[in-house]
Short mmCIF file of C-alpha atoms in Angstrom, two decimals:
data_model
loop_
_atom_site.label_atom_id
_atom_site.label_comp_id
_atom_site.label_asym_id
_atom_site.label_seq_id
_atom_site.Cartn_x
_atom_site.Cartn_y
_atom_site.Cartn_z
CA MET V 1 -5.95 14.75 12.43
CA THR V 2 -4.81 18.34 11.84
CA LEU V 3 -1.68 20.07 10.58
CA ASN V 4 0.59 21.94 12.92
CA SER V 5 1.10 25.66 12.43
CA GLN V 6 4.49 25.29 10.76
CA VAL V 7 3.20 22.95 8.07
CA SER V 8 0.13 25.11 7.50
CA ALA V 9 2.34 28.16 7.04
CA ARG V 10 4.54 26.25 4.60
CA ILE V 11 1.50 25.34 2.51
CA ARG V 12 0.30 28.96 2.45
CA ARG V 13 3.72 30.25 1.41
CA TYR V 14 4.34 27.65 -1.29
CA ARG V 15 5.22 29.13 -4.68
CA PRO V 16 6.44 26.79 -7.44
CA ARG V 17 8.82 27.87 -10.16
CA LEU V 18 6.06 28.43 -12.65
CA PRO V 19 4.72 31.54 -14.41
CA PRO V 20 2.06 33.23 -12.23
CA GLU V 21 -0.50 32.91 -15.02
CA ARG V 22 -0.18 29.12 -14.89
CA TRP V 23 0.00 28.69 -11.11
CA GLY V 24 -2.45 31.39 -10.00
CA PRO V 25 -5.69 29.82 -11.32
CA VAL V 26 -5.12 26.52 -9.47
CA ALA V 27 -3.08 27.64 -6.45
CA ASP V 28 -5.87 27.84 -3.86
CA GLN V 29 -7.32 24.47 -4.82
CA VAL V 30 -3.89 22.80 -4.73
CA ARG V 31 -3.23 24.19 -1.26
CA ALA V 32 -6.67 23.08 -0.06
CA THR V 33 -6.13 19.59 -1.48
CA VAL V 34 -2.77 19.17 0.23
CA THR V 35 -4.10 20.60 3.50
CA ALA V 36 -6.83 17.96 3.50
CA ALA V 37 -4.62 15.04 2.43
CA ALA V 38 -1.32 15.66 4.21
CA PRO V 39 -2.36 14.52 7.72
CA ALA V 40 -3.45 11.13 6.34
CA THR V 41 -0.25 10.43 4.42
CA CYS V 42 3.35 9.77 5.35
CA TYR V 43 4.69 12.34 2.86
CA GLU V 44 5.94 15.83 3.58
CA ALA V 45 3.61 18.65 2.59
CA GLY V 46 6.30 20.11 0.34
CA HIS V 47 6.43 16.92 -1.72
CA LEU V 48 2.66 16.77 -2.02
CA LEU V 49 2.47 20.42 -3.07
CA HIS V 50 4.98 19.75 -5.81
CA VAL V 51 3.26 16.70 -7.34
CA VAL V 52 -0.33 17.88 -6.88
CA GLY V 53 0.66 21.29 -8.23
CA ARG V 54 2.24 19.79 -11.33
CA LEU V 55 -0.84 17.64 -11.89
CA ALA V 56 -3.19 20.61 -11.46
CA VAL V 57 -1.26 22.88 -13.82
CA TRP V 58 -1.11 20.14 -16.45
CA ALA V 59 -4.83 19.36 -16.09
CA ASP V 60 -5.66 23.05 -16.41
CA SER V 61 -3.57 23.31 -19.58
CA THR V 62 -5.56 20.46 -21.16
CA GLY V 63 -8.87 22.20 -20.49
CA LEU V 64 -10.12 20.10 -17.59
CA PRO V 65 -12.37 21.96 -15.12
CA ARG V 66 -10.54 23.35 -12.09
CA ASP V 67 -11.86 20.67 -9.79
CA PRO V 68 -9.56 18.61 -7.52
CA GLY V 69 -12.10 15.81 -7.69
CA LEU V 70 -11.38 15.52 -11.41
CA TRP V 71 -7.63 16.00 -11.01
CA MET V 72 -7.35 13.14 -8.55
CA ARG V 73 -9.23 10.58 -10.61
CA THR V 74 -7.14 7.55 -11.50
CA GLU V 75 -7.52 8.10 -15.24
CA THR V 76 -6.38 11.74 -14.92
CA ILE V 77 -3.34 10.74 -12.88
CA ASP V 78 -2.38 8.05 -15.38
CA ALA V 79 -2.79 10.41 -18.34
CA PHE V 80 -0.63 13.00 -16.56
CA ILE V 81 2.11 10.43 -15.93
CA LEU V 82 2.17 9.35 -19.58
CA ARG V 83 1.79 12.77 -21.20
CA GLY V 84 2.74 15.39 -18.65
CA LEU V 85 5.96 13.68 -17.56
CA ARG V 86 7.25 12.51 -20.93
CA ASP V 87 10.50 14.40 -20.40
CA ARG V 88 11.14 12.83 -17.00
CA PRO V 89 12.99 9.56 -16.24
CA GLY V 90 10.86 6.50 -15.59
CA SER V 91 11.83 6.44 -11.91
CA THR V 92 10.55 10.01 -11.45
CA ALA V 93 7.27 9.19 -13.15
CA GLN V 94 6.82 6.16 -10.90
CA THR V 95 7.42 8.31 -7.80
CA PHE V 96 4.86 10.87 -8.96
CA ARG V 97 2.31 8.12 -9.61
CA THR V 98 2.82 6.63 -6.15
CA TRP V 99 2.50 9.98 -4.34
CA LEU V 100 -0.57 11.03 -6.30
CA ARG V 101 -2.35 7.73 -5.73
CA ARG V 102 -1.63 7.88 -2.00
CA THR V 103 -2.97 11.44 -1.99
CA ARG V 104 -6.13 10.22 -3.68
CA GLU V 105 -6.56 7.49 -1.06
CA ALA V 106 -6.04 10.02 1.73
CA LEU V 107 -8.73 12.28 0.30
CA VAL V 108 -11.18 9.38 0.11
CA TRP V 109 -10.47 8.68 3.78
CA VAL V 110 -10.99 12.32 4.75
CA GLN V 111 -14.12 12.87 2.66
CA ARG V 112 -15.91 9.55 3.19
CA GLY V 113 -14.47 8.28 6.42
CA GLU V 114 -13.09 5.25 4.60
CA ALA V 115 -9.67 4.07 5.67
CA PRO V 116 -7.14 3.44 2.89
CA PRO V 117 -6.97 -0.21 1.88
CA ILE V 118 -4.47 -2.40 3.65
CA ARG V 119 -1.43 -2.80 1.44
CA ILE V 120 0.07 -6.23 1.20
CA ALA V 121 3.61 -6.27 -0.10
CA ALA V 122 3.55 -7.70 -3.59
CA ASP V 123 6.03 -10.27 -4.72
CA ARG V 124 8.55 -8.23 -6.69
CA ARG V 125 10.28 -11.24 -8.17
CA PRO V 126 9.92 -11.30 -11.95
CA GLN V 127 7.64 -13.84 -13.54
CA PRO V 128 9.45 -16.70 -15.28
CA PRO V 129 10.24 -16.37 -18.99
CA TYR V 130 8.41 -18.30 -21.64
CA GLU V 131 10.29 -21.19 -23.12
CA LEU V 132 11.27 -20.80 -26.77
CA GLY V 133 8.63 -23.25 -27.98
CA GLU V 134 5.92 -21.60 -25.89
CA LEU V 135 6.66 -18.15 -27.26
CA ASP V 136 6.63 -19.39 -30.85
CA ARG V 137 3.31 -21.18 -30.34
CA LEU V 138 1.75 -18.16 -28.63
CA ARG V 139 2.80 -16.03 -31.56
CA SER V 140 1.24 -18.50 -33.99
CA TRP V 141 -1.97 -18.48 -31.96
CA VAL V 142 -2.13 -14.66 -32.01
CA GLU V 143 -1.53 -14.66 -35.76
CA LEU V 144 -4.78 -16.63 -36.22
CA LEU V 145 -6.97 -14.24 -34.19
CA PRO V 146 -9.47 -12.20 -36.20
CA GLY V 147 -9.16 -8.52 -37.11
CA ARG V 148 -8.24 -6.07 -34.38
CA ALA V 149 -7.57 -8.82 -31.85
CA ARG V 150 -4.71 -10.07 -34.02
CA LEU V 151 -3.16 -6.61 -34.36
CA ASP V 152 -3.44 -5.88 -30.64
CA GLY V 153 -2.00 -9.25 -29.67
CA LEU V 154 0.95 -8.81 -32.00
CA ALA V 155 1.51 -5.26 -30.75
CA LEU V 156 1.55 -6.49 -27.16
CA MET V 157 4.05 -9.23 -27.96
CA ALA V 158 6.25 -7.08 -30.21
CA LEU V 159 6.54 -4.25 -27.67
CA THR V 160 7.29 -6.53 -24.71
CA ALA V 161 9.03 -9.65 -26.04
CA GLY V 162 10.49 -7.71 -28.97
CA CYS V 163 11.39 -4.38 -27.33
CA GLY V 164 11.34 -5.11 -23.61
CA LEU V 165 8.83 -2.44 -22.67
CA ALA V 166 7.17 -2.59 -19.26
CA PRO V 167 3.38 -3.15 -19.29
CA GLY V 168 2.73 0.47 -18.27
CA GLU V 169 4.74 1.76 -21.23
CA VAL V 170 2.88 -0.21 -23.91
CA PRO V 171 -0.30 1.92 -24.16
CA ALA V 172 1.46 5.18 -25.06
CA VAL V 173 3.40 3.90 -28.08
CA ARG V 174 2.26 5.24 -31.44
CA GLY V 175 3.17 4.08 -34.91
CA SER V 176 5.00 7.36 -35.50
CA ASP V 177 7.24 6.70 -32.48
CA LEU V 178 9.11 4.03 -34.44
CA ARG V 179 11.83 4.84 -36.93
CA VAL V 180 14.10 2.84 -39.18
CA THR V 181 17.83 3.54 -38.96
CA ALA V 182 20.23 3.66 -41.90
CA GLN V 183 21.23 0.09 -40.98
CA GLY V 184 17.61 -1.08 -41.24
CA MET V 185 17.06 -1.44 -37.49
CA ILE V 186 13.73 -0.41 -35.94
CA VAL V 187 14.19 1.74 -32.85
CA LEU V 188 11.83 3.40 -30.41
CA ASP V 189 13.37 6.72 -29.46
CA VAL V 190 10.88 9.12 -27.86
CA PRO V 191 11.44 11.68 -25.06
CA TRP V 192 8.78 10.32 -22.74
CA LEU V 193 10.42 6.89 -22.66
CA GLY V 194 13.76 8.29 -21.52
CA ARG V 195 15.86 5.70 -23.32
CA LEU V 196 16.62 4.26 -26.74
CA VAL V 197 15.10 0.83 -27.44
CA ALA V 198 16.01 -1.32 -30.42
CA CYS V 199 13.57 -4.00 -31.58
CA ARG V 200 14.86 -7.57 -31.69
CA SER V 201 15.42 -8.70 -35.25
CA GLY V 202 12.78 -11.43 -35.07
CA TRP V 203 10.08 -8.82 -34.39
CA GLU V 204 11.23 -6.07 -36.78
CA GLN V 205 8.99 -6.96 -39.71
CA THR V 206 5.94 -7.40 -37.49
CA LEU V 207 6.54 -4.08 -35.76
CA ALA V 208 7.09 -2.29 -39.08
CA GLU V 209 3.77 -3.61 -40.40
CA LEU V 210 1.95 -2.60 -37.22
CA ALA V 211 3.43 0.90 -37.37
CA GLN V 212 2.32 1.28 -40.96
CA VAL V 213 -1.24 0.33 -40.04
CA ALA V 214 -1.29 2.55 -36.94
CA GLY V 215 0.19 5.67 -38.50
CA ASP V 216 0.07 8.37 -35.81
CA GLY V 217 -2.36 6.31 -33.74
CA TYR V 218 -1.66 3.92 -30.88
CA LEU V 219 -0.19 0.54 -31.73
CA PHE V 220 -2.08 -1.26 -28.97
CA ARG V 221 -5.86 -0.93 -28.67
CA PRO V 222 -6.18 2.31 -30.65
CA GLY V 223 -9.94 2.54 -30.28
CA ARG V 224 -9.80 3.66 -26.65
CA LYS V 225 -11.12 7.06 -25.59
CA VAL V 226 -8.34 7.82 -23.08
CA GLU V 227 -4.57 7.50 -23.36
CA ALA V 228 -4.28 5.41 -20.23
CA ALA V 229 -6.85 3.36 -18.37
CA LYS V 230 -6.69 0.92 -15.52
CA ASN V 231 -6.08 -2.68 -16.63
CA LEU V 232 -5.79 -1.61 -20.27
CA VAL V 233 -2.96 -4.09 -20.90
CA SER V 234 -3.96 -6.89 -18.55
CA SER V 235 -7.57 -6.97 -19.73
CA TRP V 236 -6.58 -7.99 -23.26
CA PRO V 237 -5.10 -11.39 -22.24
CA ALA V 238 -8.07 -11.85 -19.91
CA ARG V 239 -10.43 -11.61 -22.88
CA HIS V 240 -8.30 -13.64 -25.27
CA ARG V 241 -7.18 -16.95 -23.84
CA PRO V 242 -5.14 -19.42 -25.88
CA HIS V 243 -6.29 -22.95 -26.44
CA GLU V 244 -5.48 -25.74 -24.02
CA GLY V 245 -1.80 -26.59 -23.87
CA LEU V 246 -0.57 -23.01 -24.08
CA PRO V 247 0.18 -20.76 -21.10
CA PRO V 248 -1.74 -17.47 -20.76
CA LEU V 249 -0.25 -14.42 -22.43
CA ALA V 250 1.18 -12.00 -19.84
CA ALA V 251 3.03 -8.75 -20.51
CA ARG V 252 5.36 -9.18 -17.55
CA ARG V 253 6.39 -12.66 -18.66
CA LEU V 254 6.99 -11.39 -22.18
CA ARG V 255 9.29 -8.69 -20.86
CA THR V 256 11.10 -11.23 -18.67
CA THR V 257 11.59 -13.39 -21.75
CA TRP V 258 13.21 -10.44 -23.54
CA ILE V 259 15.57 -9.74 -20.63
CA VAL V 260 16.58 -13.36 -20.07
CA ASP V 261 17.16 -13.94 -23.78
CA LEU V 262 19.62 -11.03 -23.88
CA LEU V 263 21.42 -12.22 -20.75
CA ARG V 264 21.68 -15.76 -22.10
CA GLN V 265 23.46 -14.28 -25.13
CA ARG V 266 25.98 -12.69 -22.75
CA ILE V 267 25.11 -9.16 -23.77
CA ASP V 268 26.57 -6.60 -21.37
CA PRO V 269 24.21 -6.45 -18.36
CA ALA V 270 24.69 -2.68 -18.11
CA LEU V 271 23.38 -2.33 -21.67
CA VAL V 272 20.44 -4.63 -20.95
CA ALA V 273 19.53 -2.72 -17.79
CA ASP V 274 19.69 0.60 -19.62
CA ALA V 275 17.47 -0.66 -22.44
CA ALA V 276 15.02 -2.03 -19.84
CA GLY V 277 14.79 1.34 -18.08
CA MET V 278 16.45 0.11 -14.89
CA ARG V 279 18.63 2.34 -12.73
CA SER V 280 21.54 -0.09 -12.80
CA ALA V 281 22.51 -3.64 -13.70
CA ALA V 282 21.82 -4.59 -10.08
CA GLY V 283 18.13 -4.73 -11.01
CA LEU V 284 18.86 -7.71 -13.22
CA ALA V 285 19.97 -9.94 -10.34
CA PRO V 286 16.64 -11.89 -10.08
CA TYR V 287 16.71 -12.67 -13.80
CA PHE V 288 20.04 -14.50 -13.67
CA HIS V 289 18.13 -17.37 -12.04
CA TRP V 290 17.13 -18.38 -15.59
CA VAL V 291 20.54 -17.82 -17.18
CA PRO V 292 22.61 -21.03 -17.28
CA PRO V 293 26.31 -20.74 -16.44
CA LEU V 294 28.89 -20.93 -19.18
CA GLY V 295 30.50 -24.27 -19.89
CA PRO V 296 34.22 -24.64 -19.13
CA GLU V 297 35.27 -24.29 -22.76
CA GLN V 298 33.12 -21.20 -23.35
CA ALA V 299 34.36 -19.60 -20.16
CA ALA V 300 37.98 -20.35 -21.02
CA ALA V 301 37.57 -18.91 -24.52
CA LEU V 302 36.15 -15.66 -23.15
CA LEU V 303 38.87 -15.39 -20.52
CA ARG V 304 41.59 -16.11 -23.07
CA GLY V 305 40.41 -13.48 -25.49
CA PRO V 306 41.23 -13.18 -29.23
CA ARG V 307 44.66 -14.06 -30.53
CA PRO V 308 46.98 -11.11 -31.16
#
């Protein structure tokens, strides 16, 4: 597969809105990367130039060698998403990640003659929430784990079941990202997250203690050598399995539990969606499956409103 002359000319003429001293050193390699990958993807060359260019400029600023092979590694892409796009909304970061990973797959195909893997549509329905008793018993089990395992397990639970973070957001949180308001609430308010998150009251003390221990380091698995790594979150539950009678610990289920608990308390769905990093309350529709309807008396009281 080859590019037509119009696309090739567009790639040659591409100039991002960046200072020449930042773009110039990586420009030729970015253009070469997109030229090789574009025919094997479904994305426009202009989009690929934008995301690969941003990745390359960021990688160059961190001191990585000017090598597209290093830029397009999974760990480099993930670090760029977490650190280089901190000021971007979560939806933008997700789009960048998808485009860059497809570009990586296309390059593997071009360089090695390996076709990209067949993609099977994943079930996007949320995992069911934990029942109240299950969550309490899982927390008790984590509390009895030794040393670092206990701290990591509590951090995972506090950031998902206590703050509603998505699994991919957990690794980047540092102890210094948490602050205590004048009212004594613990909030997570950092630019890269793109939203304000308040910790549920039942997890405040645990999160405060974890933040004190972590300091400026990561709350979850601080001993790692890279900011983001594949399966960093999911590998912890795989290594630490609760005793018989308890369900496995899963970050997605913990987050679902947080969402459903808020909806069951009739908190404004728009507020819940915003705190969860969703574009709108429409994203909450699958979660209402676990929210029981109001009884007649409760519904009537809400519809009636307070007495004048």
